[in-house]
CSV table of C-alpha atoms in Angstrom, one decimal:
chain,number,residue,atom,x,y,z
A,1,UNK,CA,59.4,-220.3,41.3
A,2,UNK,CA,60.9,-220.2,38.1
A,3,UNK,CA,58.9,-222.4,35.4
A,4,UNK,CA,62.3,-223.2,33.2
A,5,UNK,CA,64.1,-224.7,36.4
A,6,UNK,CA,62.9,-228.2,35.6
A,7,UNK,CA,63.0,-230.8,38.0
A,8,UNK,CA,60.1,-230.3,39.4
A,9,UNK,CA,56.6,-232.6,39.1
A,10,UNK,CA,53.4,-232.6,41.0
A,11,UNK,CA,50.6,-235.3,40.6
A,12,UNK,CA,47.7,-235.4,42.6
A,13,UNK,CA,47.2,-239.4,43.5
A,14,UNK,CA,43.5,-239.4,44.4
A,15,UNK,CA,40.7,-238.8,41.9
A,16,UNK,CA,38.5,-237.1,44.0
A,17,UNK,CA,37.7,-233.9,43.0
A,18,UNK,CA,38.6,-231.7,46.0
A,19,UNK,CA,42.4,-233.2,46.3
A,20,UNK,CA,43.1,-232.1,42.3
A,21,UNK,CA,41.4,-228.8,43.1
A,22,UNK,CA,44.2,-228.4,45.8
A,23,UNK,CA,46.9,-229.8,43.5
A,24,UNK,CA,46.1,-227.0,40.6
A,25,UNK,CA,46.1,-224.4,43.3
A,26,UNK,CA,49.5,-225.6,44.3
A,27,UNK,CA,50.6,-226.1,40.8
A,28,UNK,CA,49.2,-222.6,39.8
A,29,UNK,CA,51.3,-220.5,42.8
A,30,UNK,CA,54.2,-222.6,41.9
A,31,UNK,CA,53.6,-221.7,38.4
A,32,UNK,CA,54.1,-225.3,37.1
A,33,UNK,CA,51.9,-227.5,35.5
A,34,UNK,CA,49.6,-230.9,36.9
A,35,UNK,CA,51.5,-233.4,36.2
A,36,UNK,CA,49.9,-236.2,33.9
A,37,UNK,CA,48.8,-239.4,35.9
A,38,UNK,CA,45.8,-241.7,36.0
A,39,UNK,CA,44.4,-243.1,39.2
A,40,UNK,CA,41.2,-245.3,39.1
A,41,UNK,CA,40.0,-248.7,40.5
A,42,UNK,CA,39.7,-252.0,38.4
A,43,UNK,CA,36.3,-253.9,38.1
A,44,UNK,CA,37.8,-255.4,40.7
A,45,UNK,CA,38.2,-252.5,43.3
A,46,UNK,CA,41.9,-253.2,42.8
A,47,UNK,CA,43.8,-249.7,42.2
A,48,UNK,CA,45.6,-249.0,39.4
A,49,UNK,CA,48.2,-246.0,38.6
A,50,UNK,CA,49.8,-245.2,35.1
A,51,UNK,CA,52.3,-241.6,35.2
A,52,UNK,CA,52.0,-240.4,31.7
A,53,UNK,CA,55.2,-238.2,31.6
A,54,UNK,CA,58.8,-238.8,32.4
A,55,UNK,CA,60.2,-238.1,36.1
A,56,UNK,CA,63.1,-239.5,35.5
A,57,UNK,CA,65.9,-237.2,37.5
A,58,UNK,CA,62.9,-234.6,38.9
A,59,UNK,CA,61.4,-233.9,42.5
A,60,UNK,CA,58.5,-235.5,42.5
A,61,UNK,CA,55.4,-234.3,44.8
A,62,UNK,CA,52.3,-236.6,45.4
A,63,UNK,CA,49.5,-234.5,47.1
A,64,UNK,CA,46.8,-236.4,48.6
A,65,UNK,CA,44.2,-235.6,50.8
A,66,UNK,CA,42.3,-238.5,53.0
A,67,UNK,CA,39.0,-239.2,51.5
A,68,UNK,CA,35.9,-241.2,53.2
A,69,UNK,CA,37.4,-244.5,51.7
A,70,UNK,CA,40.4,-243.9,53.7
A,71,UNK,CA,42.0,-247.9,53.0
A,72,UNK,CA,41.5,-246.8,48.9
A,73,UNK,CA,43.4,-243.9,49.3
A,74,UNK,CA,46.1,-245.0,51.1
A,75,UNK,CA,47.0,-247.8,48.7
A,76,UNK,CA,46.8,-244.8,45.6
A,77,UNK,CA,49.3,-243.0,47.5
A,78,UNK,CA,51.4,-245.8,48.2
A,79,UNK,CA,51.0,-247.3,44.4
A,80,UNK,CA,52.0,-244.2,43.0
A,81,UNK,CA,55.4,-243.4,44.9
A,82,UNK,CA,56.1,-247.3,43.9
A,83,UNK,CA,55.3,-245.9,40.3
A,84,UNK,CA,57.7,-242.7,40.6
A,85,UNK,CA,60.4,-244.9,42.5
A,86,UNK,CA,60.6,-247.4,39.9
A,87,UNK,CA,60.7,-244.7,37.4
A,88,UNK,CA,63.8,-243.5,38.8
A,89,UNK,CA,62.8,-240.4,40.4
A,90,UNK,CA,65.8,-238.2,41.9
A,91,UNK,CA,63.3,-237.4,45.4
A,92,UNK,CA,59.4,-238.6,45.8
A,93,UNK,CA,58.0,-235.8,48.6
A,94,UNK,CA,54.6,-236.8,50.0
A,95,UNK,CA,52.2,-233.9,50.8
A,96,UNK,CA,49.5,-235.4,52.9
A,97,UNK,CA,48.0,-232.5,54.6
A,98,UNK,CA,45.5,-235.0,57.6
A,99,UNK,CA,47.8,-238.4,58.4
A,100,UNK,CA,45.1,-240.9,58.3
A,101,UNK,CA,45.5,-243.2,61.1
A,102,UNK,CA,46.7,-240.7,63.1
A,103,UNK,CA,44.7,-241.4,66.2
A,104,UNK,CA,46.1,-245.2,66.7
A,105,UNK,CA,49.4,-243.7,67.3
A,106,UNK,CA,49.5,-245.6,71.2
A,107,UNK,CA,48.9,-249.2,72.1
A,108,UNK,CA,45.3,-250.3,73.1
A,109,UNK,CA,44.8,-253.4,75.0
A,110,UNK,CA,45.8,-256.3,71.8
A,111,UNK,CA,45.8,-254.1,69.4
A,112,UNK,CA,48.5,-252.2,67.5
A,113,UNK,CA,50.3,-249.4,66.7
A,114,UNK,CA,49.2,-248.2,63.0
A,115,UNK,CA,50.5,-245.4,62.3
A,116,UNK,CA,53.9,-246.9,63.0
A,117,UNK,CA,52.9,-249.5,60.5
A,118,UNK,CA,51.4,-246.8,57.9
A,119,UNK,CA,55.0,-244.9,58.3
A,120,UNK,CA,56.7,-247.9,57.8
A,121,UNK,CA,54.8,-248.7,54.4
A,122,UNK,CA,55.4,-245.3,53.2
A,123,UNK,CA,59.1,-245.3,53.2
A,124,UNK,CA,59.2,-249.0,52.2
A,125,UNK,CA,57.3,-248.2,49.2
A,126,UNK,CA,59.9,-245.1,48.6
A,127,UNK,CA,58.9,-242.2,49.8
A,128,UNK,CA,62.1,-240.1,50.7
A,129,UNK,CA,60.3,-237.4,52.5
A,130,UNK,CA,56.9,-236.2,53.5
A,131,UNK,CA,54.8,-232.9,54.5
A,132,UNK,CA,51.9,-233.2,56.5
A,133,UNK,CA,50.0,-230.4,59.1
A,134,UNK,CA,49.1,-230.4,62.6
A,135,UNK,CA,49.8,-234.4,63.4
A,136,UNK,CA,47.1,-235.4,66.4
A,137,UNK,CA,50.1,-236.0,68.6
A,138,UNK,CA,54.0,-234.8,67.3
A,139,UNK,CA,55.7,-238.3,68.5
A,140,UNK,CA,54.4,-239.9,64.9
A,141,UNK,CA,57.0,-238.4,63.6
A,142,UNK,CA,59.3,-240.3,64.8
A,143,UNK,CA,57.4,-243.4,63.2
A,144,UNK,CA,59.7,-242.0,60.2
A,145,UNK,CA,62.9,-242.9,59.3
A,146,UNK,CA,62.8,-239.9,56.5
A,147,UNK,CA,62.3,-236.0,57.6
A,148,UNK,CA,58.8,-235.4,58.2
A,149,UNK,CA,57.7,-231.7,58.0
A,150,UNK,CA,54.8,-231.1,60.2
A,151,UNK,CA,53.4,-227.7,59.4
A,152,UNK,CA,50.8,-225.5,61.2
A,153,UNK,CA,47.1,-224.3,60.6
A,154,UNK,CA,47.1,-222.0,63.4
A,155,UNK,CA,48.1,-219.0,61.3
A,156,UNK,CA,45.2,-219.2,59.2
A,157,UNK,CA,42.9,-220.3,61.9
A,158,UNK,CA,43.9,-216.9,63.8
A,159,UNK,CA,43.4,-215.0,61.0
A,160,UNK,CA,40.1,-216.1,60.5
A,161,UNK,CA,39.3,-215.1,63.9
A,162,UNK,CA,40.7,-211.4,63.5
A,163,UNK,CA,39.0,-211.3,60.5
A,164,UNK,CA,35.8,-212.8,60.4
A,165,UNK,CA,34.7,-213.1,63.9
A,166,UNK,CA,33.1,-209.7,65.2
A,167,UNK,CA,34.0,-208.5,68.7
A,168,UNK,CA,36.4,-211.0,68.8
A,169,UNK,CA,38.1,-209.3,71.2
A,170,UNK,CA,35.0,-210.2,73.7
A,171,UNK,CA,36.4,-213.8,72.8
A,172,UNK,CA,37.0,-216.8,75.1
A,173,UNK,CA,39.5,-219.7,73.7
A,174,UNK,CA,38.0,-223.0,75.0
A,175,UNK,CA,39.6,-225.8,75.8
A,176,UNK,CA,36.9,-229.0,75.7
A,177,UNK,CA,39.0,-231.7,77.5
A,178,UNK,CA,42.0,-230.9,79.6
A,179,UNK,CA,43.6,-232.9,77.0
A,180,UNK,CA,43.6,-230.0,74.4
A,181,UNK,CA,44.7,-226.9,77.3
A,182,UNK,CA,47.8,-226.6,75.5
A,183,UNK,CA,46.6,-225.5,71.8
A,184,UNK,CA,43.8,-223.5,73.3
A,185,UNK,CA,46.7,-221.7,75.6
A,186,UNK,CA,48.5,-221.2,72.5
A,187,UNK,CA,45.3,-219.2,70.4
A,188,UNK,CA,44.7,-217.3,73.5
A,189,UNK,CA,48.1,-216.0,73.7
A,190,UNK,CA,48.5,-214.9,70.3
A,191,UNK,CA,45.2,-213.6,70.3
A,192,UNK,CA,46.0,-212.0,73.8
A,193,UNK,CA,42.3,-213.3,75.1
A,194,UNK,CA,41.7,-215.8,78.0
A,195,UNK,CA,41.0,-219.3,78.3
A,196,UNK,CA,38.8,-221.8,79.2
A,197,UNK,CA,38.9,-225.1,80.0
A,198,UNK,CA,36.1,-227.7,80.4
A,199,UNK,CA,36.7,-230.7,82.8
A,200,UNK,CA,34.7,-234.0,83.9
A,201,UNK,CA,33.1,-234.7,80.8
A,202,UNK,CA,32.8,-238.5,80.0
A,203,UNK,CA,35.5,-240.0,79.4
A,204,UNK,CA,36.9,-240.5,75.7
A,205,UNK,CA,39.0,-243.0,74.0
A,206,UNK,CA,42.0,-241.4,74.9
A,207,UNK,CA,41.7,-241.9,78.6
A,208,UNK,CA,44.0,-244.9,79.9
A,209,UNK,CA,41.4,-247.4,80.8
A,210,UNK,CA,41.6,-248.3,77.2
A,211,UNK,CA,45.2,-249.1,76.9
A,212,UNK,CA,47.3,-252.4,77.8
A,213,UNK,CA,47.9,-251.5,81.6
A,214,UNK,CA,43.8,-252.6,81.7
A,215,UNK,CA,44.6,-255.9,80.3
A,216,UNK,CA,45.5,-258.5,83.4
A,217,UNK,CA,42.6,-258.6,85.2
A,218,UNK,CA,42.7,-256.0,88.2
A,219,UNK,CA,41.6,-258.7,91.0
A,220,UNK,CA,44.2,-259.9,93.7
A,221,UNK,CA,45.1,-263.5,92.6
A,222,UNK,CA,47.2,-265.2,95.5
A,223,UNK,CA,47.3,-268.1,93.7
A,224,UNK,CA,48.9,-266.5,90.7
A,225,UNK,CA,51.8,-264.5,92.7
A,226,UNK,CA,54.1,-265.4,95.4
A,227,UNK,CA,52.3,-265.2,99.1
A,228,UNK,CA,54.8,-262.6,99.7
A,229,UNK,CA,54.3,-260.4,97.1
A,230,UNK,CA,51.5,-258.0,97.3
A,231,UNK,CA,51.3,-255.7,94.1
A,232,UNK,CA,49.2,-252.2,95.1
A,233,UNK,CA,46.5,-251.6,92.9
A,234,UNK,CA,45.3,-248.0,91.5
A,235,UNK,CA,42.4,-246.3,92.3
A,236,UNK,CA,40.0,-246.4,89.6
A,237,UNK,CA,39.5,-242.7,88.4
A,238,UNK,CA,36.0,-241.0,88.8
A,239,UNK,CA,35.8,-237.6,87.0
A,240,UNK,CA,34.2,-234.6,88.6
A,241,UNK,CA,30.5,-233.3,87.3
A,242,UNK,CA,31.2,-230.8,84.6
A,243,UNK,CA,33.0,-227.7,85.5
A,244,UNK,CA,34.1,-224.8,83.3
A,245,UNK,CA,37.4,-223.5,84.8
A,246,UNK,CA,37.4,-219.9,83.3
A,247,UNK,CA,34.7,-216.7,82.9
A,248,UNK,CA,32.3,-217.5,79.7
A,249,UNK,CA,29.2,-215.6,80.8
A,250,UNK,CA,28.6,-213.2,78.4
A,251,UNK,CA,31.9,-213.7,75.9
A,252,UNK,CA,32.1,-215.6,72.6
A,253,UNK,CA,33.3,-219.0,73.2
A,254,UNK,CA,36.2,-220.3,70.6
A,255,UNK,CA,36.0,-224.2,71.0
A,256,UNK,CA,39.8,-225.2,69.1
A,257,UNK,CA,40.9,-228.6,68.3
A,258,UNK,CA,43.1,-230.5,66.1
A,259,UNK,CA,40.5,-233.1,64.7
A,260,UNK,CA,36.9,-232.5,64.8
A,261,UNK,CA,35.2,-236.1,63.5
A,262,UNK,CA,32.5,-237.6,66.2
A,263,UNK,CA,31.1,-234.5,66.9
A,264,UNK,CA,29.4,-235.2,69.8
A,265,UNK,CA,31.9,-234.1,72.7
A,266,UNK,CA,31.8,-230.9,70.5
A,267,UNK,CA,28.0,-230.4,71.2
A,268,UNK,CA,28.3,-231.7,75.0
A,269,UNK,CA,31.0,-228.4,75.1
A,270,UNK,CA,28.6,-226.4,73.6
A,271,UNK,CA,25.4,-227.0,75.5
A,272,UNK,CA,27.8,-226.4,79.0
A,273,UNK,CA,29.3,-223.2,77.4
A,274,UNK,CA,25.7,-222.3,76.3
A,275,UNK,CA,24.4,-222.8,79.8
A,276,UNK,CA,27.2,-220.9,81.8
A,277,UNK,CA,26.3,-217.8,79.9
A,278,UNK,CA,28.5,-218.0,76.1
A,279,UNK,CA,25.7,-216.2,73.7
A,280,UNK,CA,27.9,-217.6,70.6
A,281,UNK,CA,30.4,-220.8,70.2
A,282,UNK,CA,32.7,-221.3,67.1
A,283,UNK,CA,34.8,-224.7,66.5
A,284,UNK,CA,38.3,-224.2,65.2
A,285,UNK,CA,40.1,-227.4,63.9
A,286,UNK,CA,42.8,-228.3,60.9
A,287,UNK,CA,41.2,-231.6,60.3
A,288,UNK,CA,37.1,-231.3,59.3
A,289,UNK,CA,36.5,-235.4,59.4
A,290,UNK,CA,32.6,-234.6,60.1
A,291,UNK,CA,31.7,-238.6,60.2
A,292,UNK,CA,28.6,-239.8,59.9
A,293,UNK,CA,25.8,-237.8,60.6
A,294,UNK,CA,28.1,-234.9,62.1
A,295,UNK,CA,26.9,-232.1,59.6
A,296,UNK,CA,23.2,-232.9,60.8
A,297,UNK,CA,23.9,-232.5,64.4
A,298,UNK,CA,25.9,-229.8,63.9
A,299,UNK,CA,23.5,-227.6,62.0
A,300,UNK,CA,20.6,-228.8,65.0
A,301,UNK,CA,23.5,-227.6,67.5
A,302,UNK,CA,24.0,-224.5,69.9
A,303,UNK,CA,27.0,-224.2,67.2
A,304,UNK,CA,27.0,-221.1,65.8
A,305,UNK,CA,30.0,-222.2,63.1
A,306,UNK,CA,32.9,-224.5,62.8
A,307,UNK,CA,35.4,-223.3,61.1
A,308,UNK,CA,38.0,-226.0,59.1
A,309,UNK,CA,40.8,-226.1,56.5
A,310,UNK,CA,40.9,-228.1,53.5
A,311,UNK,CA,43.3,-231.3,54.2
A,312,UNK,CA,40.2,-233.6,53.8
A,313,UNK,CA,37.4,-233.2,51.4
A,314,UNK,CA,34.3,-232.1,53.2
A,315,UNK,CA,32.1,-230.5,50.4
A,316,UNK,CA,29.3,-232.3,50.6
A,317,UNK,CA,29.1,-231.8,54.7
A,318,UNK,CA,29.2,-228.3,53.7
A,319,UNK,CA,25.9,-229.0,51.5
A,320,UNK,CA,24.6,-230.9,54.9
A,321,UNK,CA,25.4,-227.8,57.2
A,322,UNK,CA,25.7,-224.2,56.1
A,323,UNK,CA,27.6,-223.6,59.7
A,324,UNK,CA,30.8,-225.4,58.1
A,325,UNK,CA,33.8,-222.8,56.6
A,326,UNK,CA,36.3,-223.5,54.9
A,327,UNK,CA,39.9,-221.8,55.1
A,328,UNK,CA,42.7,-222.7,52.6
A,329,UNK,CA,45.7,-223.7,53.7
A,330,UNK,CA,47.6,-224.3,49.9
A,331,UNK,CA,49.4,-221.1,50.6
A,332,UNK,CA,51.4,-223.1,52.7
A,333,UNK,CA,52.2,-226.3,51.1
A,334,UNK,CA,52.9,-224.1,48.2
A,335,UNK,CA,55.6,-222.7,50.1
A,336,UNK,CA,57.0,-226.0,51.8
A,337,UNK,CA,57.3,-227.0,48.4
A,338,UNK,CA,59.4,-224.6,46.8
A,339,UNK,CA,61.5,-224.4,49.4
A,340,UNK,CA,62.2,-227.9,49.6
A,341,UNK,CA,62.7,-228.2,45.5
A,342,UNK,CA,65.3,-224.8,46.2
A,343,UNK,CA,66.9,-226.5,49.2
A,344,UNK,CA,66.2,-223.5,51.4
A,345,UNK,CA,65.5,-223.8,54.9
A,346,UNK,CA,61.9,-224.8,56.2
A,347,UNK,CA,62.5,-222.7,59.4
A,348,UNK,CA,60.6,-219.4,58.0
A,349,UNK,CA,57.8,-221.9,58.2
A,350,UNK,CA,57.8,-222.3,61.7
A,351,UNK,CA,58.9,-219.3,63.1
A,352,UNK,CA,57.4,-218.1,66.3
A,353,UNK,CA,56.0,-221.8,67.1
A,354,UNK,CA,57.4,-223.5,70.4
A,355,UNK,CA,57.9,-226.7,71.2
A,356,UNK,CA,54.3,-227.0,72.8
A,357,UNK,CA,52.8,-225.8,70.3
C-alpha cells in the first residue's frame, strides 16, 4: 500500500475497545492512519457520530465488529455510513467481519426475515459495498443489492491445527449435526484426516417444525375443505438415539462450526465423543458469540479448547475460560481492503474454495 496514494479512510464505528484494536491493525498493515471519528451515546442512549476529517472524494472503510449490545451497534454502523454518504464520499465499504442477525435469515412461523431487512437498511443508509466472513448460510447474500464479499476463516483455522494441535494427524474432524457435514468434510479434506458425524441429537432451531409449514393446524378439518379433497399429511419426524457415524476411539476429536453461541449442543457433542473413546475435543468456529454463561460451562466441560477468531469481541469470556484462543483474522481484511481500494481482483482471496465450501 502506498501511504501518498490518498483516497483512502478507515474509521472504526464502535467504541469498544477490541473493534479499534482490529481497525489499527488494519490501519497499521495498510500503512495508513485511523481515521478521526467519534462514536458515543447521548444521555439519552441515542447514538451520535461526528467524522473529524474530510472524506470528501476518498474510499471510505467502516470496520465494525458485533458487540453484546448488538441493536447499539448496528445503528453506529448505520449512522456513520449516513455521515460518510452525506459527506460525499466517492465509495463507503463496510467491513463487518460476524453479520449480526445472521441466523433469521429463513421465515419462522409469523415472524420475519431480518437479515433481509438489516441488508436492506445498510444499502438504504448508503453503503456501496461490504466485506464480511463465513455468513451462517451464503444465500444472505443475495439480501444485497451491492457486492458482498464473503471471505473465509478456514485458512487460519487449519493452520492453527497444523500448528498448534499435537499429533494432529491422529485427528478426527467432527461434524455435531448433520447440518454442518459439509464444512467438517471440507477441514478433513484439506487436512487429509477423516470425519465424523454426530446424528439424533435433539432437535435445534433450525429443524422445520419451527418454520411456517407448522402454522395451519395439522388436524384433518372436513369442514374447512371440500369433502372431496383429502390433503396427505407428513409423518412427524422422530430422530434416532445418538449415534456417532465415524471411528473416534482413541483419536482427537475436532468439533468445527461456523457459530459457536449457546454452547450447549457443543457440550452434548462432547460428552458422546468423550464416551465413544475421543481422549481430547477442540471446537473450531469463525464466530466466538459465547452467550450467557457459555465460558463457565465451557471451562466445567469435557472441552479441552475452543478455538475462535476475532470478528466479535470476546475478551472478557477469555478472562471467564482459559480454554478460549484466539486467532487473528486482520491479515485478511487487510488484504480485501487494498485490493478493493487498487481495483484488483478479490479472486486470490478465494482460491481453492468451492462452491460448498
Amino acid at each position: 500500500m502506498n501511504p501518498t496514494k490518498g483516497g483512502l479512510a478507515i474509521f472504526s464505528a464502535n467504541s469498544n475497545p477490541a473493534c479499534i484494536e482490529l481497525a489499527r491493525r488494519i490501519a497499521e498493515r495498510l500503512g495508513v492512519e485511523l481515521g478521526k471519528a467519534q462514536v458515543y451515546q447521548e444521555a439519552n442512549r441515542e447514538t451520535r457520530v461526528q467524522i473529524q476529517e474530510s472524506v470528501r472524494g476518498k474510499d471510505v472503510f467502516i470496520i465494525q465488529t458485533i458487540s453484546k449490545d448488538v441493536n447499539t451497534t448496528v445503528m453506529e454502523l448505520l449512522i456513520m455510513v449516513y455521515a460518510c454518504k452525506t459527506s460525499c464520499a466517492h465509495s463507503i465499504i463496510g467491513v463487518v467481519p460476524y453479520f449480526p442477525y445472521s441466523k433469521q435469515c429463513k421465515m419462522r412461523k409469523r415472524g420475519s426475515i431480518v437479515s433481509k431487512l438489516l441488508a436492506s437498511m445498510m444499502c438504504k443508509a448508503g453503503l456501496t459495498h461490504l466485506i464480511t466472513m463465513d455468513l451462517h448460510q451464503k444465500e444472505i447474500q443475495g439480501f444485497f443489492n451491492i457486492p458482498v464479499d464473503n471471505l473465509r476463516a478456514s485458512p487460519f483455522l487449519l493452520q492453527y491445527i497444523q500448528e498448534e494441535i499435537p499429533d494432529y494427524r491422529n485427528a478426527v474432524i467432527v461434524a455435531k449435526s448433520p447440518s454442518s457435514a459439509k464444512r467438517a468434510q471440507s477441514f478433513a479434506e484439506r487436512l487429509r484426516l477423516g470425519i465424523a458425524v454426530i446424528h439424533g441429537e435433539a432437535q435445534d432451531a433450525e429443524s422445520d417444525q419451527v418454520d411456517g409449514r407448522h402454522s395451519p393446524p395439522s388436524v384433518k378439518n372436513m369442514a374447512a375443505i371440500h369433502p372431496s379433497l383429502e390433503i396427505p399429511l407428513l409423518i412427524p419426524k422422530e430422530k434416532p438415539p445418538i449415534t456417532v457415524v465415524g471411528d473416534v476411539g482413541g483419536r482427537i476429536a475436532i468439533i468445527v462450526d461456523d457459530i459457536i453461541d449457546d454452547v450447549d449442543s457443543f457440550l452434548a457433542a462432547a460428552d458422546t465423543l468423550k464416551e465413544r473413546g475421543a481422549y481430547k475435543i477442540y471446537v473450531m468456529a469463525t464466530h466466538g458469540i459465547l452467550s450467557s454463561d457459555g465460558p463457565r460451562l465451557i471451562e466445567e466441560s469435557a472441552i479441552d479448547e475452543v478455538v475462535v477468531t476475532n470478528t466479535i469481541p470476546h475478551e472478557i469470556q477469555k478472562l471467564q475460560c482459559p480454554k478460549i484462543k484466539t486467532v487473528d483474522i486482520s491479515m485478511i481484511l487487510s488484504e480485501a481492503i487494498r485490493r478493493i481500494h487498487n481495483g484488483e481482483s478479490m479472486s486470490y482471496l478465494f482460491r481453492n474454495i468451492g462452491m460448498d465450501d
